[in-house]
């Protein structure tokens, strides 16, 4: 009896001690993705806590991770020639132009639609979007759209966002018909490129003619904040870091890329990547950012982990690398040669220039398609 009484008293004391101790520290909530990177199972069995997985917004952009919709699409590179008013189509296996057709005036970018079923040629002087069927590689009937310099899509696919550059507006349109739904006037000049926060709630856009960035709450819609990068500077392409903590913004006049806090929307720093910094592209392993320096004929490689330039590739004899994208397997970087009427193909493994392909005059935002990813956020291929 005494032994049983002592055992009972010890158990009660243990319970009391546990109840009087400090409460467990709650786990920090992970940023809410939108849409989620992975759909959670309906029921999860009780198990020991696991280590927190680091966020990678490009986790679905690995080689071979093609959406089933595009697995049977023949790979092609679509090159809009701004000064020629044409599009050249290149076979990336043979590096030969296999098709050539005329579009509206001043084609700027070729943009994959959110659902990956259409490629849109942005003709901002021609005030139209020309659809291309990626299965056949042939253009369709142009759709009248006012001032489409560039084109993005909201993460949920509900809107197409037309960057109306000369009108200083962000136009919300139906993503399939391109019918205008509403317009958001912007307090800056020359809106042109952008990217979304990791949770998809804010769109950070660059305005090259006023040296500003605008953080836009697109669901309301309203401008949440205006960030100045200096009068006389010209911010260009925008890209979110894999961990979602910062944006990188290429600046053609400043000669490098700004680092912007993706939560507070303020400047954190600046990397001198090269003269005429213009386009930004993420490697397939999410480790590196490729920066095309249009005015010095180079491509800088930035380490996301170190936030520093770790390599620089040079075009022999000079060049004008502009916009483009990474091949589906991640082994090549394709860029238009804006002032040289060519397309450059770099090895991402060695940094060497592999091919120079002759195209029309003033090639700009070329698109390598298809690429890995579940859906497109726009531009020449920003996938999630």
Short mmCIF file of C-alpha atoms in Angstrom, two decimals:
data_model
loop_
_atom_site.label_atom_id
_atom_site.label_comp_id
_atom_site.label_asym_id
_atom_site.label_seq_id
_atom_site.Cartn_x
_atom_site.Cartn_y
_atom_site.Cartn_z
CA UNK A 1 0.00 0.00 0.00
CA UNK A 2 2.77 2.44 0.95
CA UNK A 3 4.55 1.70 -2.36
CA UNK A 4 1.34 2.28 -4.32
CA UNK A 5 0.72 5.55 -2.40
CA UNK A 6 4.26 6.82 -3.14
CA UNK A 7 3.91 5.95 -6.84
CA UNK A 8 0.64 7.87 -7.02
CA UNK A 9 2.16 10.91 -5.33
CA UNK A 10 5.15 10.96 -7.68
CA UNK A 11 2.89 10.82 -10.75
CA UNK A 12 0.78 13.71 -9.47
CA UNK A 13 3.90 15.78 -8.79
CA UNK A 14 5.13 15.17 -12.33
CA UNK A 15 1.83 16.34 -13.79
CA UNK A 16 1.87 19.44 -11.61
CA UNK A 17 5.44 20.28 -12.59
CA UNK A 18 4.60 19.94 -16.25
CA UNK A 19 1.53 22.17 -15.93
CA UNK A 20 3.48 24.90 -14.10
CA UNK A 21 6.32 25.02 -16.63
CA UNK A 22 6.66 27.65 -19.40
CA UNK A 23 4.36 27.03 -22.38
CA UNK A 24 6.03 25.62 -25.47
CA UNK A 25 7.28 28.21 -27.95
CA UNK A 26 4.93 28.24 -30.97
CA UNK A 27 6.42 27.45 -34.34
CA UNK A 28 6.71 30.43 -36.64
CA UNK A 29 4.11 30.32 -39.39
CA UNK A 30 5.49 29.80 -42.85
CA UNK A 31 4.50 32.38 -45.47
CA UNK A 32 1.15 31.43 -46.92
CA UNK A 33 1.66 30.46 -50.55
CA UNK A 34 -0.87 31.37 -53.18
CA UNK A 35 -1.58 29.10 -54.80
CA UNK A 36 0.18 26.48 -52.60
CA UNK A 37 3.33 24.86 -53.89
CA UNK A 38 1.93 21.49 -52.87
CA UNK A 39 -1.62 20.49 -51.99
CA UNK A 40 -1.64 19.08 -48.44
CA UNK A 41 -3.21 15.66 -47.90
CA UNK A 42 -6.72 15.65 -46.41
CA UNK A 43 -5.59 13.78 -43.31
CA UNK A 44 -2.16 13.62 -41.82
CA UNK A 45 -1.19 10.91 -39.31
CA UNK A 46 0.31 11.91 -35.99
CA UNK A 47 4.06 11.94 -36.30
CA UNK A 48 7.17 13.52 -34.91
CA UNK A 49 7.75 17.15 -36.01
CA UNK A 50 9.96 17.53 -39.09
CA UNK A 51 12.49 20.18 -39.97
CA UNK A 52 11.01 23.21 -41.64
CA UNK A 53 11.39 23.04 -45.42
CA UNK A 54 12.89 26.15 -47.02
CA UNK A 55 10.65 27.95 -49.47
CA UNK A 56 11.60 27.83 -53.16
CA UNK A 57 9.14 29.61 -55.40
CA UNK A 58 10.82 27.97 -58.42
CA UNK A 59 10.55 24.41 -57.06
CA UNK A 60 8.32 23.41 -59.99
CA UNK A 61 10.72 24.77 -62.62
CA UNK A 62 13.23 21.92 -62.53
CA UNK A 63 14.30 20.11 -65.73
CA UNK A 64 11.69 17.60 -66.87
CA UNK A 65 8.87 19.10 -64.79
CA UNK A 66 6.74 20.03 -67.80
CA UNK A 67 3.03 20.54 -67.35
CA UNK A 68 1.13 17.64 -69.01
CA UNK A 69 -0.50 20.22 -71.31
CA UNK A 70 2.81 20.94 -73.03
CA UNK A 71 4.73 17.67 -72.88
CA UNK A 72 3.93 16.95 -76.53
CA UNK A 73 4.66 20.51 -77.74
CA UNK A 74 7.68 20.71 -80.03
CA UNK A 75 10.30 23.02 -78.47
CA UNK A 76 10.72 26.29 -80.34
CA UNK A 77 12.23 29.73 -79.69
CA UNK A 78 10.02 32.67 -80.71
CA UNK A 79 11.84 35.93 -81.47
CA UNK A 80 9.90 39.22 -81.87
CA UNK A 81 11.85 41.60 -84.11
CA UNK A 82 10.74 45.07 -82.98
CA UNK A 83 12.12 47.02 -85.91
CA UNK A 84 11.10 44.49 -88.56
CA UNK A 85 7.56 43.92 -87.26
CA UNK A 86 8.10 40.17 -87.57
CA UNK A 87 8.57 36.99 -85.53
CA UNK A 88 11.28 34.42 -86.26
CA UNK A 89 10.80 30.86 -85.00
CA UNK A 90 13.96 28.85 -84.23
CA UNK A 91 14.40 25.11 -83.80
CA UNK A 92 16.57 24.91 -80.63
CA UNK A 93 17.99 21.53 -81.70
CA UNK A 94 19.29 22.66 -85.08
CA UNK A 95 19.68 26.39 -84.24
CA UNK A 96 17.98 27.22 -87.53
CA UNK A 97 15.09 29.62 -88.28
CA UNK A 98 12.23 27.38 -89.38
CA UNK A 99 9.40 29.92 -89.68
CA UNK A 100 9.03 33.66 -90.20
CA UNK A 101 5.85 35.74 -90.17
CA UNK A 102 4.70 39.35 -89.93
CA UNK A 103 2.81 40.78 -86.95
CA UNK A 104 1.71 44.26 -85.80
CA UNK A 105 3.94 47.28 -85.38
CA UNK A 106 6.72 47.18 -82.77
CA UNK A 107 6.44 43.66 -81.33
CA UNK A 108 8.14 43.66 -77.93
CA UNK A 109 7.74 40.31 -76.14
CA UNK A 110 6.36 36.83 -76.74
CA UNK A 111 4.46 35.80 -73.59
CA UNK A 112 3.08 32.37 -72.57
CA UNK A 113 -0.49 32.54 -71.27
CA UNK A 114 -1.30 31.49 -67.70
CA UNK A 115 -2.78 28.18 -68.90
CA UNK A 116 0.17 27.59 -71.31
CA UNK A 117 -2.19 27.17 -74.28
CA UNK A 118 -1.32 30.39 -76.13
CA UNK A 119 1.72 32.54 -76.83
CA UNK A 120 0.92 36.25 -77.12
CA UNK A 121 3.01 38.64 -79.23
CA UNK A 122 2.88 42.10 -77.60
CA UNK A 123 2.70 44.87 -80.23
CA UNK A 124 2.43 48.09 -78.28
CA UNK A 125 2.68 50.48 -81.22
CA UNK A 126 0.33 48.29 -83.23
CA UNK A 127 -2.12 48.17 -80.28
CA UNK A 128 -2.70 44.45 -80.60
CA UNK A 129 -1.85 41.02 -79.24
CA UNK A 130 -1.25 38.29 -81.80
CA UNK A 131 -1.90 34.75 -80.53
CA UNK A 132 0.40 31.89 -81.53
CA UNK A 133 -0.67 28.26 -81.23
CA UNK A 134 2.40 26.57 -79.64
CA UNK A 135 1.32 23.20 -81.06
CA UNK A 136 1.49 24.37 -84.68
CA UNK A 137 3.76 27.40 -84.17
CA UNK A 138 1.45 29.47 -86.35
CA UNK A 139 -0.12 32.88 -85.59
CA UNK A 140 -3.84 33.58 -85.28
CA UNK A 141 -5.98 36.67 -85.72
CA UNK A 142 -4.69 39.74 -83.77
CA UNK A 143 -6.76 40.94 -80.81
CA UNK A 144 -7.12 44.73 -80.41
CA UNK A 145 -5.48 45.80 -77.12
CA UNK A 146 -4.34 49.30 -76.23
CA UNK A 147 -0.57 49.73 -75.73
CA UNK A 148 0.53 46.19 -74.76
CA UNK A 149 4.24 46.69 -74.09
CA UNK A 150 4.39 43.67 -71.81
CA UNK A 151 1.98 41.12 -70.37
CA UNK A 152 1.66 39.30 -67.03
CA UNK A 153 -0.94 37.08 -65.36
CA UNK A 154 -2.14 37.02 -61.75
CA UNK A 155 -1.07 33.86 -59.88
CA UNK A 156 -4.64 32.54 -59.77
CA UNK A 157 -5.11 33.08 -63.50
CA UNK A 158 -8.04 35.46 -63.01
CA UNK A 159 -6.54 38.43 -64.87
CA UNK A 160 -4.14 39.29 -67.63
CA UNK A 161 -2.14 42.38 -66.65
CA UNK A 162 -1.20 44.56 -69.61
CA UNK A 163 1.70 46.92 -68.98
CA UNK A 164 0.43 49.95 -70.89
CA UNK A 165 3.80 51.72 -70.96
CA UNK A 166 3.01 54.98 -72.73
CA UNK A 167 -0.35 55.31 -70.97
CA UNK A 168 1.15 54.79 -67.48
CA UNK A 169 -1.53 52.23 -66.63
CA UNK A 170 -1.93 48.66 -65.54
CA UNK A 171 -4.88 47.23 -67.46
CA UNK A 172 -6.76 44.26 -66.02
CA UNK A 173 -8.12 42.06 -68.80
CA UNK A 174 -9.84 38.74 -69.25
CA UNK A 175 -6.94 36.25 -69.61
CA UNK A 176 -8.52 34.48 -72.61
CA UNK A 177 -10.49 37.08 -74.56
CA UNK A 178 -8.34 40.07 -73.46
CA UNK A 179 -11.51 42.10 -72.87
CA UNK A 180 -10.78 45.11 -70.64
CA UNK A 181 -12.13 44.71 -67.09
CA UNK A 182 -10.61 47.73 -65.34
CA UNK A 183 -7.61 50.06 -65.46
CA UNK A 184 -5.32 51.20 -62.65
CA UNK A 185 -3.57 54.55 -63.30
CA UNK A 186 -0.02 54.50 -61.95
CA UNK A 187 1.89 57.36 -60.26
CA UNK A 188 4.98 56.72 -62.39
CA UNK A 189 6.06 56.73 -66.03
CA UNK A 190 6.97 53.85 -68.32
CA UNK A 191 5.72 50.74 -66.52
CA UNK A 192 7.35 47.72 -68.15
CA UNK A 193 8.34 44.67 -66.05
CA UNK A 194 7.34 43.04 -62.78
CA UNK A 195 7.04 39.98 -60.55
CA UNK A 196 4.87 38.77 -57.66
CA UNK A 197 5.59 38.20 -53.98
CA UNK A 198 5.81 34.59 -52.82
CA UNK A 199 2.20 34.61 -51.59
CA UNK A 200 1.07 36.21 -54.86
CA UNK A 201 -0.65 39.16 -53.19
CA UNK A 202 1.58 42.02 -54.39
CA UNK A 203 2.89 42.78 -57.87
CA UNK A 204 6.14 44.79 -57.92
CA UNK A 205 6.45 46.69 -61.21
CA UNK A 206 9.26 48.83 -62.59
CA UNK A 207 8.75 52.25 -64.21
CA UNK A 208 11.78 52.99 -66.33
CA UNK A 209 11.07 56.60 -67.30
CA UNK A 210 10.65 57.91 -63.74
CA UNK A 211 13.20 55.76 -61.88
CA UNK A 212 10.58 54.17 -59.64
CA UNK A 213 9.05 50.86 -58.56
CA UNK A 214 5.42 50.43 -57.55
CA UNK A 215 4.11 47.75 -55.20
CA UNK A 216 0.55 46.96 -56.28
CA UNK A 217 -2.12 45.15 -54.28
CA UNK A 218 -3.76 43.77 -57.42
CA UNK A 219 -6.85 42.31 -55.72
CA UNK A 220 -8.21 45.70 -54.58
CA UNK A 221 -6.58 47.10 -56.83
CA UNK A 222 -4.43 49.91 -55.46
CA UNK A 223 -0.84 51.10 -55.31
CA UNK A 224 0.53 50.10 -51.93
CA UNK A 225 3.90 51.84 -52.11
CA UNK A 226 6.18 53.77 -54.48
CA UNK A 227 9.94 53.14 -54.24
CA UNK A 228 12.43 55.50 -55.84
CA UNK A 229 15.71 54.17 -57.23
CA UNK A 230 16.95 57.60 -58.23
CA UNK A 231 16.10 60.18 -60.87
CA UNK A 232 17.82 59.34 -64.13
CA UNK A 233 17.95 55.60 -63.43
CA UNK A 234 15.95 53.13 -65.53
CA UNK A 235 14.73 50.01 -63.68
CA UNK A 236 13.96 47.10 -66.00
CA UNK A 237 13.37 43.41 -65.34
CA UNK A 238 12.17 42.27 -61.90
CA UNK A 239 12.71 38.82 -60.38
CA UNK A 240 11.85 37.37 -56.96
CA UNK A 241 14.55 35.41 -55.13
CA UNK A 242 13.83 31.69 -54.64
CA UNK A 243 13.28 32.14 -50.89
CA UNK A 244 10.82 34.98 -51.55
CA UNK A 245 12.66 37.43 -49.29
CA UNK A 246 13.89 39.95 -51.87
CA UNK A 247 13.33 41.17 -55.38
CA UNK A 248 16.17 41.79 -57.81
CA UNK A 249 15.62 44.71 -60.20
CA UNK A 250 17.91 45.30 -63.17
CA UNK A 251 18.73 48.96 -63.81
CA UNK A 252 19.99 49.86 -67.26
CA UNK A 253 21.38 53.26 -66.30
CA UNK A 254 22.74 52.38 -62.84
CA UNK A 255 24.71 49.46 -64.27
CA UNK A 256 23.49 46.80 -61.89
CA UNK A 257 20.63 45.32 -59.90
CA UNK A 258 18.77 46.72 -56.92
CA UNK A 259 17.89 44.42 -54.01
CA UNK A 260 14.42 45.21 -52.65
CA UNK A 261 12.92 43.86 -49.43
CA UNK A 262 9.86 41.82 -50.50
CA UNK A 263 8.00 42.48 -47.23
CA UNK A 264 8.76 46.12 -46.41
CA UNK A 265 9.27 47.17 -50.06
CA UNK A 266 12.39 49.21 -49.46
CA UNK A 267 15.87 49.19 -50.92
CA UNK A 268 18.36 46.89 -49.21
CA UNK A 269 21.35 47.15 -51.50
CA UNK A 270 22.80 47.29 -54.99
CA UNK A 271 24.98 44.92 -57.05
CA UNK A 272 27.16 46.24 -59.84
CA UNK A 273 26.54 43.55 -62.44
CA UNK A 274 27.41 45.45 -65.61
CA UNK A 275 26.63 48.35 -67.92
CA UNK A 276 23.10 48.27 -69.29
CA UNK A 277 21.76 45.59 -66.90
CA UNK A 278 18.48 44.55 -68.46
CA UNK A 279 17.15 40.97 -68.20
CA UNK A 280 17.03 38.59 -65.20
CA UNK A 281 16.77 34.78 -65.40
CA UNK A 282 16.82 32.09 -62.69
CA UNK A 283 18.86 28.90 -63.12
CA UNK A 284 16.98 25.60 -63.03
CA UNK A 285 18.53 24.69 -59.67
CA UNK A 286 17.46 28.03 -58.12
CA UNK A 287 21.06 28.83 -57.17
CA UNK A 288 21.96 31.53 -59.68
CA UNK A 289 20.55 34.63 -61.32
CA UNK A 290 21.70 35.45 -64.85
CA UNK A 291 21.84 39.19 -65.60
CA UNK A 292 22.13 40.31 -69.23
CA UNK A 293 24.21 43.50 -69.52
CA UNK A 294 23.08 44.91 -72.83
CA UNK A 295 25.51 47.82 -73.14
CA UNK A 296 28.72 45.88 -72.48
CA UNK A 297 28.00 42.52 -74.11
CA UNK A 298 28.20 40.41 -70.97
CA UNK A 299 26.12 38.18 -68.73
CA UNK A 300 26.76 38.31 -64.97
CA UNK A 301 26.06 35.33 -62.71
CA UNK A 302 24.76 36.25 -59.25
CA UNK A 303 24.72 33.80 -56.34
CA UNK A 304 21.38 33.91 -54.54
CA UNK A 305 22.96 32.52 -51.38
CA UNK A 306 25.75 35.10 -51.25
CA UNK A 307 23.94 37.94 -53.04
CA UNK A 308 27.07 38.65 -55.02
CA UNK A 309 28.44 38.38 -58.57
CA UNK A 310 30.40 35.13 -58.92
CA UNK A 311 31.07 35.03 -62.67
CA UNK A 312 30.82 37.06 -65.87
CA UNK A 313 30.45 35.72 -69.40
CA UNK A 314 31.66 37.83 -72.32
CA UNK A 315 30.55 37.82 -75.94
CA UNK A 316 33.70 37.73 -78.12
CA UNK A 317 33.90 41.01 -80.00
CA UNK A 318 31.05 42.53 -77.99
CA UNK A 319 27.28 42.31 -78.32
CA UNK A 320 23.93 43.46 -76.93
CA UNK A 321 22.33 40.64 -74.88
CA UNK A 322 18.79 41.62 -73.99
CA UNK A 323 15.74 39.49 -73.13
CA UNK A 324 15.16 35.74 -73.35
CA UNK A 325 15.09 32.67 -71.16
CA UNK A 326 16.69 29.46 -69.93
CA UNK A 327 16.19 26.26 -71.95
CA UNK A 328 13.90 23.61 -70.52
CA UNK A 329 16.83 21.42 -69.48
CA UNK A 330 18.65 24.38 -67.92
CA UNK A 331 21.81 23.87 -70.00
CA UNK A 332 21.47 26.96 -72.18
CA UNK A 333 20.59 30.63 -71.84
CA UNK A 334 18.97 32.16 -74.94
CA UNK A 335 19.09 35.96 -75.33
CA UNK A 336 18.20 38.37 -78.11
CA UNK A 337 20.97 40.61 -79.45
CA UNK A 338 19.00 43.85 -79.49
CA UNK A 339 21.34 45.99 -81.59
CA UNK A 340 22.95 43.23 -83.66
CA UNK A 341 19.98 41.40 -85.20
CA UNK A 342 20.98 38.05 -83.71
CA UNK A 343 20.15 35.56 -80.97
CA UNK A 344 22.86 34.39 -78.55
CA UNK A 345 22.99 30.91 -77.05
CA UNK A 346 25.20 30.49 -73.96
CA UNK A 347 26.21 27.35 -72.10
CA UNK A 348 25.10 27.76 -68.49
CA UNK A 349 27.76 25.23 -67.49
CA UNK A 350 30.77 26.99 -68.99
CA UNK A 351 29.47 30.47 -69.81
CA UNK A 352 30.75 30.14 -73.37
CA UNK A 353 28.86 31.51 -76.35
CA UNK A 354 27.73 28.43 -78.29
CA UNK A 355 25.79 29.93 -81.21
CA UNK A 356 24.90 33.24 -82.82
CA UNK A 357 21.76 33.02 -84.96
CA UNK A 358 20.81 35.68 -87.49
CA UNK A 359 17.24 37.04 -87.12
CA UNK A 360 15.35 40.25 -87.96
CA UNK A 361 16.07 43.81 -86.89
CA UNK A 362 15.78 44.79 -83.24
CA UNK A 363 15.07 41.39 -81.64
CA UNK A 364 13.67 41.83 -78.14
CA UNK A 365 11.73 39.58 -75.72
CA UNK A 366 12.28 36.09 -77.11
CA UNK A 367 10.50 33.12 -75.58
CA UNK A 368 11.81 29.57 -75.27
CA UNK A 369 8.75 27.30 -75.12
CA UNK A 370 7.79 25.03 -73.49
CA UNK A 371 9.51 25.36 -70.13
CA UNK A 372 8.94 23.57 -66.80
CA UNK A 373 6.28 24.96 -64.49
CA UNK A 374 2.63 24.55 -63.57
CA UNK A 375 1.50 27.93 -64.92
CA UNK A 376 2.90 31.15 -66.41
CA UNK A 377 3.04 34.52 -64.70
CA UNK A 378 3.92 36.14 -68.03
CA UNK A 379 6.80 38.10 -69.56
CA UNK A 380 9.08 35.85 -71.65
CA UNK A 381 8.53 32.96 -69.26
CA UNK A 382 8.14 33.41 -65.50
CA UNK A 383 6.81 30.07 -64.26
CA UNK A 384 5.65 28.74 -60.91
#
